[in-house]
Coordinates of C-alpha atoms in Angstrom, one line a residue:
L760 CA 81.7 24.3 100.6
Q761 CA 84.6 25.1 98.5
K762 CA 83.7 26.9 95.6
C763 CA 81.7 28.9 98.4
S764 CA 85.1 29.6 100.1
R765 CA 86.3 30.5 95.8
S766 CA 83.7 33.0 95.2
S767 CA 83.9 34.9 98.6
N768 CA 87.4 35.2 98.0
T769 CA 86.6 36.1 94.6
T770 CA 84.4 39.5 95.5
R771 CA 87.0 40.6 99.4
P772 CA 88.7 43.7 98.0
P773 CA 92.4 43.0 98.0
T774 CA 93.9 45.0 100.8
H775 CA 97.0 46.2 98.9
V776 CA 95.2 48.5 96.9
S777 CA 93.7 51.0 99.6
Y778 CA 96.5 51.3 101.0
N779 CA 98.7 51.6 98.2
S780 CA 96.2 54.3 96.9
S781 CA 96.0 56.1 100.3
I782 CA 100.1 56.4 100.0
F783 CA 99.5 57.8 96.4
Q784 CA 97.8 60.2 97.0
A785 CA 99.9 61.1 100.1
L786 CA 102.4 62.3 98.1
H787 CA 100.5 63.8 96.0
V788 CA 99.3 65.5 98.6
R789 CA 103.0 66.6 99.9
E790 CA 103.5 67.7 96.6
D791 CA 101.0 70.0 96.4
V792 CA 101.8 71.3 99.0
C793 CA 105.0 71.5 98.7
E794 CA 104.3 73.6 95.6
K795 CA 102.4 75.6 97.8
F796 CA 105.5 76.5 100.4
K797 CA 107.2 77.6 97.2
K798 CA 104.8 79.7 96.0
V799 CA 104.6 81.2 99.7
K800 CA 107.1 82.9 101.0
K801 CA 108.3 82.0 105.4
V802 CA 107.0 84.7 107.2
P803 CA 109.7 85.1 111.1
R804 CA 108.0 84.5 114.0
W805 CA 108.2 88.2 115.3
L806 CA 106.8 89.9 111.9
R807 CA 104.0 86.9 112.6
I808 CA 103.6 87.5 116.1
L809 CA 103.8 91.9 115.0
K810 CA 100.9 90.9 112.5
T811 CA 98.6 89.6 114.8
I812 CA 99.3 92.9 117.7
Y813 CA 98.1 95.3 114.3
H814 CA 95.5 93.4 112.9
D815 CA 93.8 90.7 116.1
Y816 CA 93.7 93.6 119.0
G817 CA 93.2 96.6 117.1
L818 CA 96.5 99.0 116.7
K819 CA 95.5 99.0 112.7
H820 CA 93.1 101.7 114.1
I821 CA 95.5 102.9 116.6
C822 CA 98.7 103.0 114.0
L823 CA 96.2 105.3 111.4
I824 CA 94.5 107.9 113.6
S825 CA 98.2 108.8 114.9
V826 CA 99.6 109.0 111.1
L827 CA 96.6 110.8 110.7
I828 CA 97.1 113.9 113.0
I829 CA 100.9 113.3 112.4
Y830 CA 99.8 114.2 109.1
Q831 CA 97.6 117.2 110.6
F832 CA 101.0 118.6 112.9
I833 CA 102.9 118.5 109.4
G834 CA 100.3 120.7 108.1
A835 CA 100.2 122.7 110.4
G836 CA 103.2 123.8 110.8
V837 CA 104.1 124.3 106.9
F838 CA 100.9 126.6 106.7
Y839 CA 101.6 128.3 109.7
L840 CA 105.0 129.4 107.9
C841 CA 103.6 130.1 104.6
E842 CA 101.0 132.1 105.4
A843 CA 101.0 133.9 109.1
G844 CA 104.3 136.2 108.2
F845 CA 102.9 137.1 104.8
D846 CA 100.1 137.9 106.3
E847 CA 101.7 140.5 109.2
S848 CA 103.2 141.5 106.1
K849 CA 99.7 142.6 104.0
E850 CA 98.4 144.4 108.1
K851 CA 102.0 146.1 108.5
I852 CA 101.7 147.6 104.9
W853 CA 98.1 148.3 105.2
N854 CA 98.8 150.2 108.8
M855 CA 101.4 152.0 107.0
R856 CA 99.7 153.2 104.1
I857 CA 96.7 154.2 106.7
A858 CA 99.1 156.0 108.3
E859 CA 100.4 158.3 105.3
N860 CA 97.1 158.8 103.8
R861 CA 96.7 160.3 107.8
T862 CA 99.5 163.0 107.9
K863 CA 98.5 164.1 103.9
F864 CA 95.3 165.3 105.3
V865 CA 96.5 166.4 108.6
Y866 CA 99.4 168.5 106.6
D867 CA 96.7 169.9 103.9
I868 CA 94.1 170.7 106.0
I869 CA 95.9 172.7 108.4
P870 CA 97.0 175.3 105.6
L871 CA 93.3 175.6 104.9
M872 CA 92.1 176.4 108.3
F873 CA 94.7 178.4 109.8
N874 CA 97.9 180.4 107.5
N875 CA 95.1 181.6 105.2
T876 CA 94.4 184.9 104.2
D877 CA 90.9 185.3 103.7
Y878 CA 91.4 184.7 108.1
L879 CA 94.2 186.3 108.7
F880 CA 95.8 183.7 110.9
F881 CA 99.0 182.8 110.9
L882 CA 101.0 180.0 113.4
T883 CA 104.2 179.2 113.7
Q884 CA 106.0 176.0 113.2
E885 CA 105.9 174.9 116.4
Q886 CA 101.9 176.2 117.2
T887 CA 101.7 174.1 114.0
N888 CA 103.5 170.6 115.0
E889 CA 101.3 170.9 117.9
V890 CA 97.6 171.6 116.5
S891 CA 99.0 168.7 113.6
L892 CA 100.1 165.9 116.9
K893 CA 96.5 167.3 118.2
L894 CA 94.8 166.7 114.7
H895 CA 96.6 162.9 114.2
T896 CA 95.3 162.3 118.0
E897 CA 91.3 163.3 116.9
M898 CA 91.4 161.4 113.5
R899 CA 92.7 157.6 115.2
R900 CA 90.0 158.0 117.8
Y901 CA 87.2 159.2 114.8
E902 CA 88.9 156.1 113.2
K903 CA 87.7 154.3 116.0
Q904 CA 84.9 154.7 116.5
L905 CA 84.0 154.7 112.2
G906 CA 85.6 150.4 113.2
I907 CA 88.2 151.0 110.6
K908 CA 90.9 147.9 110.8
Y909 CA 92.7 146.0 108.7
T910 CA 90.0 142.9 107.7
D911 CA 91.2 141.1 104.9
Q912 CA 90.7 137.7 106.7
K913 CA 88.6 137.3 108.9
I914 CA 90.9 134.2 110.5
K915 CA 94.6 135.1 111.2
W916 CA 96.4 133.0 110.3
D917 CA 97.7 131.2 114.2
F918 CA 98.9 127.6 114.3
W919 CA 95.1 126.1 115.6
N920 CA 94.2 128.1 112.3
A921 CA 96.1 126.9 110.5
M922 CA 95.5 123.1 111.7
L923 CA 91.8 123.6 111.0
Y924 CA 92.8 124.7 107.7
A925 CA 94.7 121.3 107.1
Q926 CA 91.4 119.5 108.0
T927 CA 89.5 121.0 105.8
I928 CA 92.0 120.2 103.1
C929 CA 91.9 116.7 103.9
T930 CA 88.8 115.7 105.0
T931 CA 87.6 117.7 101.5
I932 CA 84.8 120.1 103.2
G933 CA 87.5 123.6 102.2
Y934 CA 85.1 126.0 104.1
G935 CA 86.8 128.4 102.6
H936 CA 86.9 130.6 105.7
L937 CA 90.9 130.0 105.4
Y938 CA 92.8 130.2 102.8
P939 CA 96.5 131.0 101.5
S940 CA 98.3 133.8 99.5
T941 CA 101.7 132.4 98.7
V942 CA 102.4 130.8 95.5
A943 CA 104.3 128.2 98.6
G944 CA 101.4 127.4 100.7
R945 CA 99.2 126.9 97.5
V946 CA 101.3 124.2 96.2
F947 CA 101.4 122.4 99.7
T948 CA 98.0 122.9 99.2
M949 CA 97.9 120.4 96.0
I950 CA 100.7 118.4 97.4
Y951 CA 98.9 118.1 100.8
A952 CA 95.8 116.7 99.7
I953 CA 97.0 114.2 97.0
F954 CA 98.9 112.2 100.6
G955 CA 95.3 113.4 102.7
I956 CA 92.7 112.9 101.4
P957 CA 93.0 108.9 100.7
L958 CA 94.5 108.6 104.2
V959 CA 91.0 109.4 105.7
L960 CA 89.3 108.2 103.5
S961 CA 91.4 105.0 104.6
I962 CA 90.5 105.4 108.2
L963 CA 87.1 106.1 107.4
D964 CA 86.8 102.5 105.5
D965 CA 89.4 101.0 108.8
L966 CA 86.6 102.6 110.9
G967 CA 83.4 101.7 109.4
K968 CA 85.1 97.8 109.5
L969 CA 85.0 98.6 112.8
L970 CA 81.3 100.2 114.1
T971 CA 80.5 97.2 111.8
R972 CA 82.2 94.5 113.8
C973 CA 80.9 96.8 116.8
L974 CA 77.1 96.0 115.2
K975 CA 77.1 92.4 114.5
T976 CA 78.8 91.4 118.5
P977 CA 75.3 92.5 119.9
W978 CA 73.4 90.5 117.1
W979 CA 75.3 87.9 117.1
L980 CA 74.6 87.5 121.0
I981 CA 71.0 87.9 120.7
K982 CA 71.0 84.8 117.7
C983 CA 72.9 83.3 121.0
A984 CA 70.3 83.8 123.4
C985 CA 67.2 83.0 121.8
R986 CA 68.7 79.4 120.1
R987 CA 68.7 79.2 123.2
M988 CA 65.5 79.6 124.4
F989 CA 63.9 78.1 121.8
R990 CA 65.8 74.8 121.4
Y991 CA 62.7 72.9 122.3
C992 CA 60.7 74.6 119.7
T993 CA 63.3 73.6 117.0
K994 CA 64.3 70.4 118.5
Q995 CA 68.1 71.0 118.1
T996 CA 70.7 70.0 120.9
M997 CA 73.2 72.1 122.5
A998 CA 76.0 70.8 120.7
E999 CA 74.2 71.5 117.5
I1000 CA 73.6 75.3 119.4
K1001 CA 77.7 75.4 119.8
K1002 CA 77.8 74.4 116.8
L1003 CA 76.4 77.4 114.9
D1004 CA 77.0 80.2 117.3
E1005 CA 81.1 79.1 116.8
E1006 CA 80.3 79.0 113.1
D1007 CA 78.6 82.2 113.6
K1008 CA 81.8 83.9 115.5
R1009 CA 84.1 83.2 112.9
G1010 CA 82.3 86.0 110.7
L1011 CA 82.7 88.2 113.8
G1012 CA 86.8 87.8 112.7
R1013 CA 88.4 90.6 110.7
I1014 CA 88.0 89.7 107.3
R1015 CA 90.4 89.7 105.1
L1016 CA 91.4 91.4 102.0
S1017 CA 92.9 89.9 100.1
P1018 CA 91.5 85.7 100.5
S1019 CA 93.0 84.3 97.7
Q1020 CA 96.4 85.5 99.8
P1021 CA 97.7 82.8 102.0
S1022 CA 97.3 83.8 105.9
V1023 CA 100.3 83.4 108.8
V1024 CA 97.3 81.0 109.7
D1025 CA 97.5 78.8 107.0
I1026 CA 101.5 78.9 106.5
E1027 CA 101.4 76.9 110.1
A1028 CA 98.5 75.3 108.3
L1029 CA 100.3 74.0 105.7
E1030 CA 103.7 72.9 107.9
E1031 CA 101.7 71.3 110.9
L1032 CA 100.1 69.5 107.2
E1033 CA 104.0 68.3 105.3
D1034 CA 104.8 66.9 109.0
R1035 CA 102.1 64.8 109.3
I1036 CA 101.9 63.6 105.9
A1037 CA 105.8 63.6 106.1
L1038 CA 105.5 60.6 109.7
G1039 CA 103.1 58.4 107.3
Q1040 CA 99.5 60.1 108.8
A1041 CA 97.0 60.1 105.6
S1042 CA 93.7 61.1 108.2
Q1043 CA 95.1 64.7 107.2
L1044 CA 93.8 64.2 103.8
D1045 CA 90.3 65.5 104.1
N1046 CA 92.6 68.8 106.1
T1047 CA 94.0 69.6 103.0
V1048 CA 91.4 68.5 100.4
R1049 CA 89.5 72.2 102.3
F1050 CA 93.3 74.1 102.2
R1051 CA 93.2 73.2 98.2
S1052 CA 89.2 73.9 97.4
R1053 CA 89.9 77.1 99.5
Y1054 CA 93.1 78.4 97.6
S1055 CA 91.9 77.4 93.7

């Protein structure tokens, strides 16, 4: 009996070794958590709430679209100020040249028709002025019948046409029905495109992710319904089905652009884990191991 008891005592592992190893692991994890806190800058609470609203409640999409609308209005206003006055001055110059050519034609034709020795018919100065006025009127009427008018561009520069031009720049369409004629308008077009095109591309990328999420949600609901309909064929319990549903639901969340950087939720988990380790709760080591493998 003494030999059996001695052999049983030799095979039994000492309890203080496992206790010391758990303490050593807890201290090691605590040091690792402290290093993580040194690398990760703590974010204020109001900023965390603002980030949550910005990313999780659709404020990001509204802000991007609002920035684009404001940018379009600013661009349209600048283009209108640069081009509208120049367009009006070009039309005035064209009308003045037409009027000068018309007057020259009238004063050239009166001596040929009336004050000519071949016809022996002369007009006084008063009669010449009356005939000139009538000829001017008839010439204007004849020009309207011919459709002679200022047609430098099909569309005039007003605010909404300037807005359309700004949109064609940002979307890289470049229809060409409207274009700037001044040097300031051309220079501003290049500057406007440098910032406007990346803004539109970022909005398209964001809306594409939103559309993908909207398409994934009905597919997730269909998968959940199919799991419950065919659970007798797959021989899965409701607990397993709910677990699979939760895993698929996590995939519907927002996509993090930089997975190597801890998020707000990870920082809160680190704070909670540090408090638990400080209290000696070594049962949370598995969560820490998962966190370390996630960012390693």
